[in-house]
mmCIF file of C-alpha atoms in Angstrom:
data_model
loop_
_atom_site.group_PDB
_atom_site.id
_atom_site.type_symbol
_atom_site.label_atom_id
_atom_site.label_comp_id
_atom_site.label_asym_id
_atom_site.label_seq_id
_atom_site.Cartn_x
_atom_site.Cartn_y
_atom_site.Cartn_z
ATOM 1 C CA UNK A 28 -30.501 -18.333 -29.252
ATOM 2 C CA UNK A 29 -27.084 -18.951 -27.700
ATOM 3 C CA UNK A 30 -26.768 -21.504 -24.907
ATOM 4 C CA UNK A 31 -26.549 -19.732 -21.544
ATOM 5 C CA UNK A 32 -24.369 -21.261 -18.845
ATOM 6 C CA UNK A 33 -24.982 -18.561 -16.236
ATOM 7 C CA UNK A 34 -26.664 -15.256 -15.623
ATOM 8 C CA UNK A 35 -23.268 -13.687 -14.955
ATOM 9 C CA UNK A 36 -19.703 -14.833 -15.497
ATOM 10 C CA UNK A 37 -17.132 -13.192 -13.241
ATOM 11 C CA UNK A 38 -13.609 -13.225 -14.661
ATOM 12 C CA UNK A 39 -11.068 -13.020 -11.861
ATOM 13 C CA UNK A 40 -11.466 -14.493 -8.364
ATOM 14 C CA UNK A 41 -9.642 -11.881 -6.311
ATOM 15 C CA UNK A 42 -11.507 -9.651 -3.830
ATOM 16 C CA UNK A 43 -13.500 -7.773 -6.520
ATOM 17 C CA UNK A 44 -14.578 -10.935 -8.319
ATOM 18 C CA UNK A 45 -15.324 -12.886 -5.150
ATOM 19 C CA UNK A 46 -17.383 -9.999 -3.731
ATOM 20 C CA UNK A 47 -19.428 -9.786 -6.933
ATOM 21 C CA UNK A 48 -19.996 -13.550 -6.941
ATOM 22 C CA UNK A 49 -21.097 -13.620 -3.299
ATOM 23 C CA UNK A 50 -23.639 -10.837 -3.769
ATOM 24 C CA UNK A 51 -24.994 -12.344 -6.997
ATOM 25 C CA UNK A 52 -25.250 -15.891 -5.640
ATOM 26 C CA UNK A 53 -27.030 -14.762 -2.487
ATOM 27 C CA UNK A 54 -29.563 -12.986 -4.691
ATOM 28 C CA UNK A 55 -30.267 -16.255 -6.473
ATOM 29 C CA UNK A 56 -28.370 -15.519 -9.663
ATOM 30 C CA UNK A 57 -26.518 -18.264 -11.507
ATOM 31 C CA UNK A 58 -22.919 -17.139 -11.387
ATOM 32 C CA UNK A 59 -19.637 -18.654 -12.554
ATOM 33 C CA UNK A 60 -16.307 -17.334 -11.264
ATOM 34 C CA UNK A 61 -13.379 -18.163 -13.549
ATOM 35 C CA UNK A 62 -9.730 -17.545 -12.720
ATOM 36 C CA UNK A 63 -6.518 -18.587 -14.448
ATOM 37 C CA UNK A 64 -4.943 -19.645 -11.127
ATOM 38 C CA UNK A 65 -5.611 -22.465 -8.701
ATOM 39 C CA UNK A 66 -6.289 -21.256 -5.166
ATOM 40 C CA UNK A 67 -4.667 -20.671 -2.798
ATOM 41 C CA UNK A 68 -2.221 -18.672 -4.914
ATOM 42 C CA UNK A 69 0.219 -15.928 -4.057
ATOM 43 C CA UNK A 70 -0.697 -12.377 -4.987
ATOM 44 C CA UNK A 71 1.756 -9.493 -4.957
ATOM 45 C CA UNK A 72 0.463 -7.092 -2.325
ATOM 46 C CA UNK A 73 1.403 -5.329 0.868
ATOM 47 C CA UNK A 74 -1.118 -7.620 2.643
ATOM 48 C CA UNK A 75 -2.574 -4.735 4.663
ATOM 49 C CA UNK A 76 -6.354 -4.740 5.182
ATOM 50 C CA UNK A 77 -7.580 -1.296 6.190
ATOM 51 C CA UNK A 78 -10.588 -0.027 8.097
ATOM 52 C CA UNK A 79 -12.253 0.693 4.763
ATOM 53 C CA UNK A 80 -12.063 -2.998 3.800
ATOM 54 C CA UNK A 81 -12.708 -4.691 7.144
ATOM 55 C CA UNK A 82 -16.458 -3.964 7.440
ATOM 56 C CA UNK A 83 -16.984 -4.929 3.791
ATOM 57 C CA UNK A 84 -15.343 -8.291 4.427
ATOM 58 C CA UNK A 85 -17.563 -8.828 7.473
ATOM 59 C CA UNK A 86 -20.671 -7.875 5.476
ATOM 60 C CA UNK A 87 -19.726 -10.447 2.840
ATOM 61 C CA UNK A 88 -19.550 -13.092 5.543
ATOM 62 C CA UNK A 89 -15.798 -13.601 5.840
ATOM 63 C CA UNK A 90 -14.812 -15.147 9.165
ATOM 64 C CA UNK A 91 -11.320 -13.876 10.009
ATOM 65 C CA UNK A 92 -10.668 -17.021 12.044
ATOM 66 C CA UNK A 93 -10.728 -18.967 8.753
ATOM 67 C CA UNK A 94 -7.788 -16.915 7.415
ATOM 68 C CA UNK A 95 -4.669 -18.624 8.729
ATOM 69 C CA UNK A 96 -2.316 -15.622 8.606
ATOM 70 C CA UNK A 97 -4.870 -13.026 9.812
ATOM 71 C CA UNK A 98 -3.456 -10.656 12.403
ATOM 72 C CA UNK A 99 -4.959 -7.490 13.886
ATOM 73 C CA UNK A 100 -2.371 -4.733 14.140
ATOM 74 C CA UNK A 101 -2.734 -2.643 17.288
ATOM 75 C CA UNK A 102 -0.053 -0.043 16.587
ATOM 76 C CA UNK A 103 1.229 1.669 13.436
ATOM 77 C CA UNK A 104 4.151 4.091 13.261
ATOM 78 C CA UNK A 105 4.815 6.579 10.463
ATOM 79 C CA UNK A 106 8.334 7.960 10.060
ATOM 80 C CA UNK A 107 9.200 11.046 7.973
ATOM 81 C CA UNK A 108 12.406 11.487 5.971
ATOM 82 C CA UNK A 109 13.766 13.597 8.841
ATOM 83 C CA UNK A 110 13.229 10.759 11.331
ATOM 84 C CA UNK A 111 10.176 12.263 13.044
ATOM 85 C CA UNK A 112 7.725 9.522 14.017
ATOM 86 C CA UNK A 113 3.982 9.427 14.587
ATOM 87 C CA UNK A 114 2.508 6.467 16.484
ATOM 88 C CA UNK A 115 -1.149 5.560 15.981
ATOM 89 C CA UNK A 116 -3.358 3.095 17.805
ATOM 90 C CA UNK A 117 -4.952 1.045 15.048
ATOM 91 C CA UNK A 118 -6.727 -1.297 17.449
ATOM 92 C CA UNK A 119 -8.097 -4.757 17.046
ATOM 93 C CA UNK A 120 -11.421 -6.531 16.701
ATOM 94 C CA UNK A 121 -14.449 -4.746 15.262
ATOM 95 C CA UNK A 122 -13.063 -1.287 16.118
ATOM 96 C CA UNK A 123 -9.686 -1.903 14.529
ATOM 97 C CA UNK A 124 -8.610 -0.138 11.352
ATOM 98 C CA UNK A 125 -5.710 -2.354 10.281
ATOM 99 C CA UNK A 126 -5.222 -6.079 9.915
ATOM 100 C CA UNK A 127 -2.713 -8.097 7.914
ATOM 101 C CA UNK A 128 -3.143 -11.393 6.063
ATOM 102 C CA UNK A 129 -1.334 -12.891 3.113
ATOM 103 C CA UNK A 130 -3.327 -12.644 -0.081
ATOM 104 C CA UNK A 131 -2.858 -16.387 -0.572
ATOM 105 C CA UNK A 132 -4.903 -16.957 2.592
ATOM 106 C CA UNK A 133 -7.319 -14.023 2.296
ATOM 107 C CA UNK A 134 -8.344 -14.553 -1.321
ATOM 108 C CA UNK A 135 -8.800 -18.303 -0.887
ATOM 109 C CA UNK A 136 -10.996 -17.773 2.186
ATOM 110 C CA UNK A 137 -13.131 -15.164 0.408
ATOM 111 C CA UNK A 138 -13.519 -17.440 -2.599
ATOM 112 C CA UNK A 139 -14.720 -20.180 -0.241
ATOM 113 C CA UNK A 140 -17.448 -17.776 0.918
ATOM 114 C CA UNK A 141 -18.516 -17.423 -2.726
ATOM 115 C CA UNK A 142 -18.636 -21.210 -3.103
ATOM 116 C CA UNK A 143 -20.777 -21.583 0.007
ATOM 117 C CA UNK A 144 -23.096 -18.870 -1.307
ATOM 118 C CA UNK A 145 -23.713 -20.984 -4.403
ATOM 119 C CA UNK A 146 -21.285 -19.624 -6.990
ATOM 120 C CA UNK A 147 -19.615 -22.109 -9.320
ATOM 121 C CA UNK A 148 -15.850 -21.627 -9.230
ATOM 122 C CA UNK A 149 -13.731 -22.653 -12.221
ATOM 123 C CA UNK A 150 -9.978 -22.579 -11.615
ATOM 124 C CA UNK A 151 -7.044 -22.818 -14.030
ATOM 125 C CA UNK A 152 -9.229 -21.137 -16.643
ATOM 126 C CA UNK A 153 -7.225 -18.625 -18.658
ATOM 127 C CA UNK A 154 -9.366 -16.386 -20.885
ATOM 128 C CA UNK A 155 -8.513 -16.889 -24.556
ATOM 129 C CA UNK A 156 -11.172 -14.736 -26.217
ATOM 130 C CA UNK A 157 -14.453 -12.948 -25.647
ATOM 131 C CA UNK A 158 -17.180 -11.837 -28.028
ATOM 132 C CA UNK A 159 -20.561 -10.174 -27.808
ATOM 133 C CA UNK A 160 -23.578 -12.181 -28.927
ATOM 134 C CA UNK A 161 -27.162 -11.205 -29.630
ATOM 135 C CA UNK A 162 -28.137 -11.861 -26.004
ATOM 136 C CA UNK A 163 -24.959 -11.614 -23.974
ATOM 137 C CA UNK A 164 -21.271 -12.460 -23.927
ATOM 138 C CA UNK A 165 -19.456 -15.610 -25.022
ATOM 139 C CA UNK A 166 -16.124 -16.327 -23.340
ATOM 140 C CA UNK A 167 -13.603 -18.944 -24.433
ATOM 141 C CA UNK A 168 -11.342 -20.315 -21.696
ATOM 142 C CA UNK A 169 -8.265 -22.498 -21.976
ATOM 143 C CA UNK A 170 -8.887 -25.992 -20.502
ATOM 144 C CA UNK A 171 -12.582 -25.154 -19.936
ATOM 145 C CA UNK A 172 -14.018 -24.208 -23.306
ATOM 146 C CA UNK A 173 -16.829 -21.818 -24.130
ATOM 147 C CA UNK A 174 -19.089 -20.245 -21.518
ATOM 148 C CA UNK A 175 -21.964 -17.881 -22.182
ATOM 149 C CA UNK A 176 -23.859 -15.464 -19.949
ATOM 150 C CA UNK A 177 -26.045 -12.408 -20.195
ATOM 151 C CA UNK A 178 -23.348 -10.289 -18.530
ATOM 152 C CA UNK A 179 -19.724 -10.453 -17.504
ATOM 153 C CA UNK A 180 -18.060 -8.751 -14.560
ATOM 154 C CA UNK A 181 -14.381 -8.352 -15.384
ATOM 155 C CA UNK A 182 -12.268 -8.330 -12.247
ATOM 156 C CA UNK A 183 -9.170 -9.629 -13.993
ATOM 157 C CA UNK A 184 -6.488 -7.147 -13.054
ATOM 158 C CA UNK A 185 -4.695 -4.103 -14.361
ATOM 159 C CA UNK A 186 -4.143 -5.609 -17.820
ATOM 160 C CA UNK A 187 -7.730 -7.025 -17.984
ATOM 161 C CA UNK A 188 -7.824 -9.627 -20.794
ATOM 162 C CA UNK A 189 -11.603 -9.186 -20.875
ATOM 163 C CA UNK A 190 -11.321 -5.489 -21.669
ATOM 164 C CA UNK A 191 -8.688 -6.126 -24.338
ATOM 165 C CA UNK A 192 -10.885 -8.792 -25.940
ATOM 166 C CA UNK A 193 -14.159 -6.868 -25.949
ATOM 167 C CA UNK A 194 -12.902 -3.370 -26.724
ATOM 168 C CA UNK A 195 -9.308 -3.448 -27.974
ATOM 169 C CA UNK A 196 -7.653 -0.178 -27.040
ATOM 170 C CA UNK A 197 -4.226 0.880 -25.931
ATOM 171 C CA UNK A 198 -3.776 -0.145 -22.307
ATOM 172 C CA UNK A 199 -2.479 2.652 -20.089
ATOM 173 C CA UNK A 200 0.593 1.711 -18.070
ATOM 174 C CA UNK A 201 -0.161 2.258 -14.360
ATOM 175 C CA UNK A 202 1.670 5.241 -12.890
ATOM 176 C CA UNK A 203 2.537 3.420 -9.676
ATOM 177 C CA UNK A 204 4.545 0.297 -9.019
ATOM 178 C CA UNK A 205 5.516 -1.657 -5.941
ATOM 179 C CA UNK A 206 7.832 -4.441 -4.832
ATOM 180 C CA UNK A 207 7.658 -6.622 -1.759
ATOM 181 C CA UNK A 208 9.375 -9.527 -0.127
ATOM 182 C CA UNK A 209 8.625 -11.673 2.895
ATOM 183 C CA UNK A 210 11.156 -11.413 5.695
ATOM 184 C CA UNK A 211 11.669 -13.997 8.423
ATOM 185 C CA UNK A 212 13.355 -13.719 11.783
ATOM 186 C CA UNK A 213 11.991 -10.263 12.606
ATOM 187 C CA UNK A 214 12.281 -9.269 16.246
ATOM 188 C CA UNK A 215 10.989 -6.751 18.758
ATOM 189 C CA UNK A 216 8.538 -4.119 17.582
ATOM 190 C CA UNK A 217 8.687 -5.377 13.984
ATOM 191 C CA UNK A 218 6.985 -8.598 15.056
ATOM 192 C CA UNK A 219 3.912 -6.712 16.280
ATOM 193 C CA UNK A 220 3.577 -3.234 14.771
ATOM 194 C CA UNK A 221 3.266 -1.785 11.283
ATOM 195 C CA UNK A 222 5.913 0.710 10.205
ATOM 196 C CA UNK A 223 5.738 3.156 7.266
ATOM 197 C CA UNK A 224 8.765 5.181 6.130
ATOM 198 C CA UNK A 225 8.367 8.295 3.983
ATOM 199 C CA UNK A 226 11.883 8.223 2.556
ATOM 200 C CA UNK A 227 12.639 11.293 0.465
ATOM 201 C CA UNK A 228 13.318 9.525 -2.844
ATOM 202 C CA UNK A 229 10.027 7.599 -2.645
ATOM 203 C CA UNK A 230 7.635 10.520 -2.056
ATOM 204 C CA UNK A 231 4.715 10.565 -2.588
ATOM 205 C CA UNK A 232 5.304 6.834 -2.164
ATOM 206 C CA UNK A 233 6.629 5.059 0.893
ATOM 207 C CA UNK A 234 8.197 1.909 2.299
ATOM 208 C CA UNK A 235 6.477 -0.431 4.743
ATOM 209 C CA UNK A 236 6.795 -3.360 7.098
ATOM 210 C CA UNK A 237 3.595 -5.217 8.086
ATOM 211 C CA UNK A 238 3.783 -7.991 10.725
ATOM 212 C CA UNK A 239 2.441 -11.441 9.831
ATOM 213 C CA UNK A 240 3.193 -13.283 13.056
ATOM 214 C CA UNK A 241 5.615 -16.158 13.641
ATOM 215 C CA UNK A 242 8.536 -13.773 13.185
ATOM 216 C CA UNK A 243 7.574 -12.854 9.612
ATOM 217 C CA UNK A 244 6.809 -9.528 7.960
ATOM 218 C CA UNK A 245 5.787 -8.211 4.551
ATOM 219 C CA UNK A 246 8.351 -5.531 3.636
ATOM 220 C CA UNK A 247 8.026 -3.449 0.500
ATOM 221 C CA UNK A 248 8.208 -0.149 -1.332
ATOM 222 C CA UNK A 249 5.717 1.678 -3.541
ATOM 223 C CA UNK A 250 6.523 4.652 -5.764
ATOM 224 C CA UNK A 251 5.648 6.470 -8.946
ATOM 225 C CA UNK A 252 7.335 5.033 -12.024
ATOM 226 C CA UNK A 253 8.895 8.440 -12.623
ATOM 227 C CA UNK A 254 10.823 8.090 -9.351
ATOM 228 C CA UNK A 255 13.384 5.795 -10.879
ATOM 229 C CA UNK A 256 12.201 3.932 -13.930
ATOM 230 C CA UNK A 257 10.808 0.417 -14.357
ATOM 231 C CA UNK A 258 10.601 -2.710 -12.263
ATOM 232 C CA UNK A 259 14.379 -3.092 -12.016
ATOM 233 C CA UNK A 260 14.688 0.167 -10.086
ATOM 234 C CA UNK A 261 11.950 -0.689 -7.594
ATOM 235 C CA UNK A 262 13.562 -4.069 -6.857
ATOM 236 C CA UNK A 263 16.956 -2.453 -6.319
ATOM 237 C CA UNK A 264 15.324 0.155 -4.095
ATOM 238 C CA UNK A 265 13.763 -2.580 -1.984
ATOM 239 C CA UNK A 266 17.147 -4.247 -1.719
ATOM 240 C CA UNK A 267 18.771 -1.043 -0.480
ATOM 241 C CA UNK A 268 15.903 -0.539 1.978
ATOM 242 C CA UNK A 269 16.512 -3.955 3.517
ATOM 243 C CA UNK A 270 20.183 -3.090 4.010
ATOM 244 C CA UNK A 271 19.613 0.409 5.376
ATOM 245 C CA UNK A 272 20.429 1.102 9.016
ATOM 246 C CA UNK A 273 16.974 2.352 9.992
ATOM 247 C CA UNK A 274 15.207 -0.700 8.557
ATOM 248 C CA UNK A 275 17.704 -3.320 9.742
ATOM 249 C CA UNK A 276 17.586 -1.904 13.264
ATOM 250 C CA UNK A 277 13.794 -2.156 13.155
ATOM 251 C CA UNK A 278 13.551 -5.669 11.684
ATOM 252 C CA UNK A 279 16.428 -7.052 13.745
ATOM 253 C CA UNK A 280 19.880 -8.153 12.712
ATOM 254 C CA UNK A 281 18.790 -11.793 12.475
ATOM 255 C CA UNK A 282 16.107 -11.024 9.874
ATOM 256 C CA UNK A 283 16.494 -12.158 6.264
ATOM 257 C CA UNK A 284 14.456 -12.160 3.067
ATOM 258 C CA UNK A 285 12.721 -15.458 2.293
ATOM 259 C CA UNK A 286 13.088 -15.226 -1.479
ATOM 260 C CA UNK A 287 13.015 -13.031 -4.567
ATOM 261 C CA UNK A 288 11.105 -9.767 -4.556
ATOM 262 C CA UNK A 289 7.757 -9.639 -6.336
ATOM 263 C CA UNK A 290 6.814 -6.597 -8.428
ATOM 264 C CA UNK A 291 3.375 -5.423 -9.475
ATOM 265 C CA UNK A 292 1.687 -2.384 -11.073
ATOM 266 C CA UNK A 293 -0.746 -0.258 -9.075
ATOM 267 C CA UNK A 294 -3.557 1.039 -11.346
ATOM 268 C CA UNK A 295 -5.074 4.261 -9.993
ATOM 269 C CA UNK A 296 -6.605 5.769 -13.146
ATOM 270 C CA UNK A 297 -10.266 5.304 -12.199
ATOM 271 C CA UNK A 298 -12.557 6.902 -14.780
ATOM 272 C CA UNK A 299 -16.339 6.751 -14.963
ATOM 273 C CA UNK A 300 -16.315 5.956 -18.690
ATOM 274 C CA UNK A 301 -14.237 2.807 -18.084
ATOM 275 C CA UNK A 302 -16.651 1.195 -15.634
ATOM 276 C CA UNK A 303 -18.893 -0.292 -18.358
ATOM 277 C CA UNK A 304 -17.986 -1.661 -21.796
ATOM 278 C CA UNK A 305 -18.943 -4.269 -24.310
ATOM 279 C CA UNK A 306 -22.101 -2.403 -25.310
ATOM 280 C CA UNK A 307 -23.310 -2.521 -21.718
ATOM 281 C CA UNK A 308 -22.685 -6.258 -21.283
ATOM 282 C CA UNK A 309 -19.380 -5.946 -19.384
ATOM 283 C CA UNK A 310 -18.880 -4.270 -16.008
ATOM 284 C CA UNK A 311 -15.310 -3.735 -14.788
ATOM 285 C CA UNK A 312 -14.233 -3.856 -11.153
ATOM 286 C CA UNK A 313 -11.132 -3.655 -8.974
ATOM 287 C CA UNK A 314 -7.783 -3.254 -10.701
ATOM 288 C CA UNK A 315 -9.482 -3.774 -14.077
ATOM 289 C CA UNK A 316 -10.942 -0.275 -13.715
ATOM 290 C CA UNK A 317 -8.042 1.298 -11.809
ATOM 291 C CA UNK A 318 -9.885 1.288 -8.489
ATOM 292 C CA UNK A 319 -6.862 1.685 -6.224
ATOM 293 C CA UNK A 320 -6.365 4.573 -3.808
ATOM 294 C CA UNK A 321 -3.942 6.981 -5.561
ATOM 295 C CA UNK A 322 -2.572 8.208 -2.238
ATOM 296 C CA UNK A 323 -1.960 4.994 -0.303
ATOM 297 C CA UNK A 324 -1.967 2.341 -3.043
ATOM 298 C CA UNK A 325 -4.557 0.358 -1.064
ATOM 299 C CA UNK A 326 -6.831 -1.573 -3.407
ATOM 300 C CA UNK A 327 -8.683 -4.250 -1.436
ATOM 301 C CA UNK A 328 -11.416 -1.950 -0.102
ATOM 302 C CA UNK A 329 -12.178 -0.471 -3.507
ATOM 303 C CA UNK A 330 -12.046 -3.883 -5.149
ATOM 304 C CA UNK A 331 -14.693 -5.112 -2.714
ATOM 305 C CA UNK A 332 -16.757 -1.969 -3.245
ATOM 306 C CA UNK A 333 -16.711 -2.010 -7.041
ATOM 307 C CA UNK A 334 -17.398 -5.753 -7.174
ATOM 308 C CA UNK A 335 -20.380 -5.316 -4.863
ATOM 309 C CA UNK A 336 -21.763 -2.300 -6.749
ATOM 310 C CA UNK A 337 -21.444 -4.077 -10.101
ATOM 311 C CA UNK A 338 -23.337 -7.088 -8.751
ATOM 312 C CA UNK A 339 -26.049 -4.914 -7.223
ATOM 313 C CA UNK A 340 -26.586 -3.095 -10.518
ATOM 314 C CA UNK A 341 -27.141 -6.410 -12.310
ATOM 315 C CA UNK A 342 -29.458 -7.695 -9.581
ATOM 316 C CA UNK A 343 -31.535 -4.522 -9.913
ATOM 317 C CA UNK A 344 -31.773 -5.089 -13.663
ATOM 318 C CA UNK A 345 -30.100 -1.742 -14.329
ATOM 319 C CA UNK A 346 -26.532 -2.520 -15.408
ATOM 320 C CA UNK A 347 -25.952 0.989 -16.708
ATOM 321 C CA UNK A 348 -26.606 2.375 -13.217
ATOM 322 C CA UNK A 349 -23.231 0.969 -12.165
ATOM 323 C CA UNK A 350 -21.412 3.871 -13.815
ATOM 324 C CA UNK A 351 -23.463 6.340 -11.782
ATOM 325 C CA UNK A 352 -23.283 4.568 -8.415
ATOM 326 C CA UNK A 353 -19.602 3.715 -8.623
ATOM 327 C CA UNK A 354 -18.891 7.139 -10.034
ATOM 328 C CA UNK A 355 -20.569 8.864 -7.090
ATOM 329 C CA UNK A 356 -18.907 6.571 -4.569
ATOM 330 C CA UNK A 357 -15.382 6.594 -5.950
ATOM 331 C CA UNK A 358 -14.470 8.967 -8.757
ATOM 332 C CA UNK A 359 -14.627 12.265 -6.833
ATOM 333 C CA UNK A 360 -12.901 10.624 -3.862
ATOM 334 C CA UNK A 361 -10.116 9.485 -6.182
ATOM 335 C CA UNK A 362 -9.633 13.013 -7.436
ATOM 336 C CA UNK A 363 -9.282 14.332 -3.885
ATOM 337 C CA UNK A 364 -6.828 11.602 -2.956
ATOM 338 C CA UNK A 365 -4.844 12.233 -6.129
ATOM 339 C CA UNK A 366 -4.536 15.891 -5.124
ATOM 340 C CA UNK A 367 -3.247 14.834 -1.699
ATOM 341 C CA UNK A 368 -0.744 12.517 -3.364
ATOM 342 C CA UNK A 369 0.486 15.328 -5.605
ATOM 343 C CA UNK A 370 1.008 17.554 -2.554
ATOM 344 C CA UNK A 371 3.027 14.853 -0.808
ATOM 345 C CA UNK A 372 5.664 15.076 -3.543
ATOM 346 C CA UNK A 373 6.866 18.165 -1.708
ATOM 347 C CA UNK A 374 9.121 16.956 1.075
ATOM 348 C CA UNK A 375 8.416 19.897 3.349
ATOM 349 C CA UNK A 376 4.662 19.303 3.132
ATOM 350 C CA UNK A 377 5.073 15.611 3.916
ATOM 351 C CA UNK A 378 7.111 16.376 7.029
ATOM 352 C CA UNK A 379 4.741 19.156 8.088
ATOM 353 C CA UNK A 380 1.783 16.828 7.642
ATOM 354 C CA UNK A 381 3.125 14.374 10.227
ATOM 355 C CA UNK A 382 3.867 17.220 12.622
ATOM 356 C CA UNK A 383 0.309 18.558 12.348
ATOM 357 C CA UNK A 384 -1.165 15.064 12.683
ATOM 358 C CA UNK A 385 0.783 14.567 15.923
ATOM 359 C CA UNK A 386 -0.489 17.797 17.516
ATOM 360 C CA UNK A 387 -3.073 16.193 19.825
ATOM 361 C CA UNK A 388 -5.434 13.262 20.297
ATOM 362 C CA UNK A 389 -8.039 14.697 17.904
ATOM 363 C CA UNK A 390 -5.570 15.256 15.054
ATOM 364 C CA UNK A 391 -4.138 11.749 15.508
ATOM 365 C CA UNK A 392 -7.651 10.303 15.351
ATOM 366 C CA UNK A 393 -8.424 12.271 12.176
ATOM 367 C CA UNK A 394 -5.147 11.210 10.576
ATOM 368 C CA UNK A 395 -5.936 7.577 11.407
ATOM 369 C CA UNK A 396 -9.336 7.874 9.711
ATOM 370 C CA UNK A 397 -7.815 9.678 6.707
ATOM 371 C CA UNK A 398 -5.179 7.017 6.117
ATOM 372 C CA UNK A 399 -7.030 3.835 7.031
ATOM 373 C CA UNK A 400 -10.716 4.547 6.423
#
């Protein structure tokens, strides 16, 4: 019989992996979380935390006061390509639907929750290989060596080394991509409110500015790859955004980018058949299964949800039930959101959507729920 180091090894210590580890450890399972990075580490992201993610973070035991860059965002403004704007109250505290925190701070704080719950965290552990054994999965990590467990939860990103090792197949290139930079010296409204621009050439994507406090903001663009090509185009598009009149007037003339833009893929191809692999020994969560909202590009909430559902399936002793529970919770919702995204490619519909949303208090409230929750 193969030596067993844990009941479950979680590969990847982002929100999906940390959520899985917290739930497993609290249930008394021996769990190891392995990640190739050392935390805190930067993570390419818009840094927005929506109303779909906030209650999940609270349920996992995250104390927002432990996240240095955490900021509740009271007001968010959406601007169409024609210049029409829609202002929404996104609140603060337990009723708020939008907060912002750098992923360096957020992910490190959530991983600390996993440690306190009893999970063993192994950093700077790059996965070299993985193989099925008679009673589980054996994983070989650089600098760490071999670890064995009954099951693995792979929360290791869009290119998932675990998936490639256990079931080598052609990896689909994510349809969406994004680029962001941190900007300092922002002034006025940009220091306090979130702003989203539906520029015509980005639809159904958008550009954003999310306030981080201390005169800083996360500014970025997200779009389909077909909008302009590969990563080079999205970086150039971000550069032109930062120089555009409508963005410079919002950020303030004294604002400037802190460094090079970061680019990342946004995997939105969630399919039920991809949730479980490795002959039932591997459960995939977060970006590793394409669990990102195909309309907004928001992935933290679904990472937390899939990580939690995968852990709960293992705790119940029914790993195969994960495909059914996650499928019911997410797959049909993804299809609806994908349809909405497809409709937003039509510029007239995008503009009309903001006009309808701004009709009265009820429509603004429904739009807020639709976007953020």
